[in-house]
PDB file of C-alpha atoms in Angstrom:
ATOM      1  CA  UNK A 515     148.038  66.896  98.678  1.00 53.00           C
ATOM      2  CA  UNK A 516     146.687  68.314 102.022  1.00 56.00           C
ATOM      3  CA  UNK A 517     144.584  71.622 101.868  1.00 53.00           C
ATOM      4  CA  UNK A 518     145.701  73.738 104.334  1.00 57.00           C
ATOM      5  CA  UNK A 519     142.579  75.332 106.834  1.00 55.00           C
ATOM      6  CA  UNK A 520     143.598  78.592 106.340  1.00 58.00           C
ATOM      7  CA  UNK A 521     142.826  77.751 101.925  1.00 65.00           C
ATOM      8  CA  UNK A 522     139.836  76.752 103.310  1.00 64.00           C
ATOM      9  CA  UNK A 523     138.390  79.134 105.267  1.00 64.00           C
ATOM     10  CA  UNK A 524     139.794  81.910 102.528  1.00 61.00           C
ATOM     11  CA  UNK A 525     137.701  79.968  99.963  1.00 54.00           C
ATOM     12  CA  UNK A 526     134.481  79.728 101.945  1.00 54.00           C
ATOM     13  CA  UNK A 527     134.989  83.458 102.601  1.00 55.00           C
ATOM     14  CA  UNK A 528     135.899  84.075  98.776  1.00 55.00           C
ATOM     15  CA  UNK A 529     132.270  82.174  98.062  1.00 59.00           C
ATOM     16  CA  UNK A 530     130.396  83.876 100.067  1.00 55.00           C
ATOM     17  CA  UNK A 531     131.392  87.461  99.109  1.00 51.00           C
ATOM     18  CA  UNK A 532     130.929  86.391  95.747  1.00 58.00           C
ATOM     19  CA  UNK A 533     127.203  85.195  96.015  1.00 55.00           C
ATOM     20  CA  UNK A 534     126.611  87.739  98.402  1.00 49.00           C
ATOM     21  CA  UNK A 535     127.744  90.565  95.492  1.00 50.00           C
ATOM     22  CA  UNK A 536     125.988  88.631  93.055  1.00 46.00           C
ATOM     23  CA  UNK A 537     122.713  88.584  94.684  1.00 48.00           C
ATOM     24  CA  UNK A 538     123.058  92.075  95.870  1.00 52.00           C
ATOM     25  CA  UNK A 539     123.674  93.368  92.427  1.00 51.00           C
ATOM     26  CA  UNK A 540     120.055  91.476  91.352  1.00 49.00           C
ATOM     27  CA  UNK A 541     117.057  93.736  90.601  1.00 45.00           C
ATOM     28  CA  UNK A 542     114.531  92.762  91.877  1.00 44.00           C
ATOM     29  CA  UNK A 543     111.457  94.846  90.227  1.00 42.00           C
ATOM     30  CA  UNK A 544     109.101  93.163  91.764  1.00 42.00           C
ATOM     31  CA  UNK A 545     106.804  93.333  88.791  1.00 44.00           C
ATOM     32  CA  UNK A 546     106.887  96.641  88.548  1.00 48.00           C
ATOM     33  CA  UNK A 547     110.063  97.255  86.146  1.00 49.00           C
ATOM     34  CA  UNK A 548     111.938  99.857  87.661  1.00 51.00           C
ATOM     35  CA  UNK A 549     113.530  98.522  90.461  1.00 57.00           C
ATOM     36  CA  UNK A 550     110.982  99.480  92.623  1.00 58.00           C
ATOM     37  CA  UNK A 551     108.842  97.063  94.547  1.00 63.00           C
ATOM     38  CA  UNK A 552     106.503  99.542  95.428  1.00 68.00           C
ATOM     39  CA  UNK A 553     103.078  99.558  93.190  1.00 74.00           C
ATOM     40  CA  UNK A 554     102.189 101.915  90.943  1.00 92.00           C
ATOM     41  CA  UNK A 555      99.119 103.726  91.914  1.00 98.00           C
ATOM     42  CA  UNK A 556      95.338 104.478  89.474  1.00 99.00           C
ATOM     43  CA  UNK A 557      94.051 107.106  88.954  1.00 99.00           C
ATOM     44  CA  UNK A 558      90.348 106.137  88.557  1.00 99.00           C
ATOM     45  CA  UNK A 559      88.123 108.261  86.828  1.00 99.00           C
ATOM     46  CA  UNK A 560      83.939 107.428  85.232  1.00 99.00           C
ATOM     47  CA  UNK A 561      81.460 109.699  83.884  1.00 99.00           C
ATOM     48  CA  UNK A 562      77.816 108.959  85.349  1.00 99.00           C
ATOM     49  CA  UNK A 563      74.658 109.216  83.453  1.00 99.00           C
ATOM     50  CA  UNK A 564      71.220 107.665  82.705  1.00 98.00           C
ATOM     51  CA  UNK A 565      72.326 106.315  79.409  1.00 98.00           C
ATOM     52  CA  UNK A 566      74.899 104.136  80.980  1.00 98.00           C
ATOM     53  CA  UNK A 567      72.221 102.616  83.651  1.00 98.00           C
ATOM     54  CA  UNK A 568      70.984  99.092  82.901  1.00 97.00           C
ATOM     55  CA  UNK A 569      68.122  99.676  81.630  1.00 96.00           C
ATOM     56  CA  UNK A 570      68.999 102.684  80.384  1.00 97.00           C
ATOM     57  CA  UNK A 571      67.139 106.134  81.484  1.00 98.00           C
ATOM     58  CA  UNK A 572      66.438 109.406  80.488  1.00 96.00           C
ATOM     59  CA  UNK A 573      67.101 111.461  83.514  1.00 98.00           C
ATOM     60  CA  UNK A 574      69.314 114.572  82.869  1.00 98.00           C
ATOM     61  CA  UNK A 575      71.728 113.995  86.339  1.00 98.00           C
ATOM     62  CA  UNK A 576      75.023 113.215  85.862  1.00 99.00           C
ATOM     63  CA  UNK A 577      78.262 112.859  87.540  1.00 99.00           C
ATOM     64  CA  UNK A 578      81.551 112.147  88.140  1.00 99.00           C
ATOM     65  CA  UNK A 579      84.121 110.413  90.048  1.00 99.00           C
ATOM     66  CA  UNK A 580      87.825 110.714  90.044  1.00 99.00           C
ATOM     67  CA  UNK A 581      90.308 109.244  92.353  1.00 99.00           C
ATOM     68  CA  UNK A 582      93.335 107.393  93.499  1.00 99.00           C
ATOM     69  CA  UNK A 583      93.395 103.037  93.990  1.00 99.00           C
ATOM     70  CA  UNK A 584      96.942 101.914  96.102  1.00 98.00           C
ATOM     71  CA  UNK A 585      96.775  98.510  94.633  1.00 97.00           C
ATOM     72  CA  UNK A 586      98.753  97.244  97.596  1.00 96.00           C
ATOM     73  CA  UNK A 587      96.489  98.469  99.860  1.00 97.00           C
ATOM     74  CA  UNK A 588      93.672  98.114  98.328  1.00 98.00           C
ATOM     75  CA  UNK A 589      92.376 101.263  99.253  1.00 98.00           C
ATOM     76  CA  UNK A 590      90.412 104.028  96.794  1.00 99.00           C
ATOM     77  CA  UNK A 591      90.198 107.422  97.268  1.00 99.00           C
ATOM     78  CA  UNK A 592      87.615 109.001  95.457  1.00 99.00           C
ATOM     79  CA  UNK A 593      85.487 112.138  95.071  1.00 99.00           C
ATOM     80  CA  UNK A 594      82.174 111.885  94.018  1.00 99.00           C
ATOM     81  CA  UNK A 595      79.996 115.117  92.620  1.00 99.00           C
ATOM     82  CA  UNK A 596      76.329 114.403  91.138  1.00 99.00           C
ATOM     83  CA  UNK A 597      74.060 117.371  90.045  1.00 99.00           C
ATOM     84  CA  UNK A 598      70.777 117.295  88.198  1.00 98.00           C
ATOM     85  CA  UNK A 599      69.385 114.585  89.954  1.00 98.00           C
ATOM     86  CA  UNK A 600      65.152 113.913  89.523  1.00 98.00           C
ATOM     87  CA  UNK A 601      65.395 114.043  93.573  1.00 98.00           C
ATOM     88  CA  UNK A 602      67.864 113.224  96.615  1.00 98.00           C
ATOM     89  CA  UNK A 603      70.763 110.638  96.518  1.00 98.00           C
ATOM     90  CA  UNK A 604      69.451 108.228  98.907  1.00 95.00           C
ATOM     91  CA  UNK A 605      71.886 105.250  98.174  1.00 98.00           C
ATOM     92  CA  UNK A 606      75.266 104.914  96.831  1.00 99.00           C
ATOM     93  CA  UNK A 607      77.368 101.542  95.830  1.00 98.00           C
ATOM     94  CA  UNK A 608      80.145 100.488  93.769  1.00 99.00           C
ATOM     95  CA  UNK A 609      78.960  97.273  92.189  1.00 98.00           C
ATOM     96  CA  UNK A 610      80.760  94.555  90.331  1.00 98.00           C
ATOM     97  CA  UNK A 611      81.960  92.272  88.504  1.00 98.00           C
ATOM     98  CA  UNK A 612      80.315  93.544  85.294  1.00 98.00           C
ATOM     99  CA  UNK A 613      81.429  95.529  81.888  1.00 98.00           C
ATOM    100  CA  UNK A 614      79.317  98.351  81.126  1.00 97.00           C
ATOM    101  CA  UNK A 615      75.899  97.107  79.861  1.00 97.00           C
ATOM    102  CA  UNK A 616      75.720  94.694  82.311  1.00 98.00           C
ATOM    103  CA  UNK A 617      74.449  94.689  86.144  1.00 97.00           C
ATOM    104  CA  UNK A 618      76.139  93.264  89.305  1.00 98.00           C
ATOM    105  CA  UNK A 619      75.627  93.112  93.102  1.00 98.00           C
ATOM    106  CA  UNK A 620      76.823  95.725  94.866  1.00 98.00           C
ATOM    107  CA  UNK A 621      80.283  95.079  96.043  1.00 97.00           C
ATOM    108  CA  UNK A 622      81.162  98.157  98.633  1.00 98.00           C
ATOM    109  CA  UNK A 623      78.327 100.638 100.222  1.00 98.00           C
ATOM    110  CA  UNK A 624      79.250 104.555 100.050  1.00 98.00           C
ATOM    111  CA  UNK A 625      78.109 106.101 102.757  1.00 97.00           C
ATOM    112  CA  UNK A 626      77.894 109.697 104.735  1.00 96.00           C
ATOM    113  CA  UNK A 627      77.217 111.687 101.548  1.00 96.00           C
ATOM    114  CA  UNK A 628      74.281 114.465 101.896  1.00 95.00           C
ATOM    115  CA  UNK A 629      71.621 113.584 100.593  1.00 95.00           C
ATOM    116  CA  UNK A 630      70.884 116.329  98.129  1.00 97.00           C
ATOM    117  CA  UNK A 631      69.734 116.116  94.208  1.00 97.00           C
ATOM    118  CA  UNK A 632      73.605 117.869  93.468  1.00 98.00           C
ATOM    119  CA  UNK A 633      76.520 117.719  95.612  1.00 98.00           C
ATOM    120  CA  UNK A 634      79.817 116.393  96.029  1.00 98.00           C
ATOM    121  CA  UNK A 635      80.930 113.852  98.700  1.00 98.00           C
ATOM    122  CA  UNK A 636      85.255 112.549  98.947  1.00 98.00           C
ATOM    123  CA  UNK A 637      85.919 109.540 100.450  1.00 98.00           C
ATOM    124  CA  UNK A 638      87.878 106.228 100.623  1.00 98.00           C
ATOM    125  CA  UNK A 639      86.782 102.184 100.088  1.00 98.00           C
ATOM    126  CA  UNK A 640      88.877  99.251 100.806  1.00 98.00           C
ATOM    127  CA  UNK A 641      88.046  96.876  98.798  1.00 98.00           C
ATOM    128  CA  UNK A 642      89.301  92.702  98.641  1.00 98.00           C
ATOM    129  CA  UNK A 643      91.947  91.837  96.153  1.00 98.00           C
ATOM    130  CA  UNK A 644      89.826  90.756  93.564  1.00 98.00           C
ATOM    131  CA  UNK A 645      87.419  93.258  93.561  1.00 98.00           C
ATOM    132  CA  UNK A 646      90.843  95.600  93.003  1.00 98.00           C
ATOM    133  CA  UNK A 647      91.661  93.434  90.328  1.00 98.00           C
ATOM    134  CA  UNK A 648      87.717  94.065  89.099  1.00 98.00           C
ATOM    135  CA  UNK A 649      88.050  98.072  89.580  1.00 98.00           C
ATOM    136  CA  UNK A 650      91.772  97.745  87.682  1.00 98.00           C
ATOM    137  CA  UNK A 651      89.732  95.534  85.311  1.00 98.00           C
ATOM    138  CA  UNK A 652      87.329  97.704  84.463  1.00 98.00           C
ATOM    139  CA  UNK A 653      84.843  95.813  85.694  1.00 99.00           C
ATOM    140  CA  UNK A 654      83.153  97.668  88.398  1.00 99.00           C
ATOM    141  CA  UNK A 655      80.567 100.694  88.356  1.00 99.00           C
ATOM    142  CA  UNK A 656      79.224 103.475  90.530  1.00 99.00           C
ATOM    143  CA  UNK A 657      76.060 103.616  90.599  1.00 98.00           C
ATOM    144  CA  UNK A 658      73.495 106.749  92.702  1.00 99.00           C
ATOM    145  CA  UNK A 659      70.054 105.984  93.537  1.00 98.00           C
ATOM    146  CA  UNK A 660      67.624 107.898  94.378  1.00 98.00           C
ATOM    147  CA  UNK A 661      63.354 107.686  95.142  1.00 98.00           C
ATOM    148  CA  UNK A 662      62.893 107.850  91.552  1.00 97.00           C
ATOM    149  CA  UNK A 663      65.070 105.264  90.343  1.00 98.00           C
ATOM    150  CA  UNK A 664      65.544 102.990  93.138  1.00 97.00           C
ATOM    151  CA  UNK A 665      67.611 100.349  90.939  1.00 96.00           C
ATOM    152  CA  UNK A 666      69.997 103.571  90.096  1.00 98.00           C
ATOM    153  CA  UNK A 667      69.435 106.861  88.760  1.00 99.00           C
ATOM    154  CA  UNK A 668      73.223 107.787  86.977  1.00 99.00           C
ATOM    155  CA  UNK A 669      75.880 105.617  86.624  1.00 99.00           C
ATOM    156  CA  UNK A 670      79.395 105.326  85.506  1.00 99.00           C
ATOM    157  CA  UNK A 671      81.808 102.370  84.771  1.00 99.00           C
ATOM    158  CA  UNK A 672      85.324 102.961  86.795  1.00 99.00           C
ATOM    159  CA  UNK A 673      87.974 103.091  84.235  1.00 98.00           C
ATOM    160  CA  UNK A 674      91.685 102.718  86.087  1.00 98.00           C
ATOM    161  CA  UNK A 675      94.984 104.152  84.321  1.00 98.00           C
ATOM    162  CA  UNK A 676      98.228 104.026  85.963  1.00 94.00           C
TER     163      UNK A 676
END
């Protein structure tokens, strides 16, 4: 029996509606479970101190840092305020990879903060993919240094909650 062209065409049409509706009507969550392939931002937040420095120290500065990581950008937003310090903030990093109670390089330089013994600086660091996946790891620290304590006065691990 001979298939007419116009059957033809009408079922190659037919198909591709169908697959076309079918693949339209996918979600596609992108990871993210709600149907929306955007990330989720952090909010990054860590408590500096002495006690937390490796070694430890007994200056009475302390700090604190809260802020916003776009993992798709890689890109923190941050404010930073320190008060108490035994003399000026001459340095500031975020270092990694390491769990509190443990030192690493430093990973990103902070810079144009005054350099005062208690202030407040806000700023932004881009940092690679896997040092995001370090900071969303909890595996990266701030650290403040100053004339005093050169290897780092206060310190505070980065904790990341979405």
């Amino acid at each position: 029996m001979k298939t007419s062209l116009f059957s033809r065409q009408q079922l190659l049409a037919g198909s591709f509606l169908i697959i076309t509706a079918l693949l339209a009507s996918c979600s596609n969550s992108g990871g993210y479970g709600n149907g929306d392939t955007t990330p989720t931002n952090y909010t990054v937040s860590a408590t500096l101190n002495g006690g937390a420095e490796v070694p430890s120290n007994a200056t009475t500065g302390t700090g604190t840092l809260t802020g916003t990581y776009n993992p798709s950008t890689y890109k923190l937003t941050y404010t930073l305020n320190w008060t108490g310090l035994t003399g000026v903030a001459h340095m500031m990093h975020f270092h990694g990879p390491a769990i509190a109670g443990q030192s690493a390089g430093v990973e990103v330089a902070i810079t144009g903060f005054s350099s005062v013994a208690a202030g407040s600086y806000s700023g932004s660091a881009t940092f690679t993919a896997s040092q995001g996946s370090d900071l969303t790891g909890g595996k990266m620290y701030v650290n403040i240094h100053t004339a005093g304590y050169p290897d780092g006065e206060i310190r505070g691990q980065l904790s990341a909650t979405k």
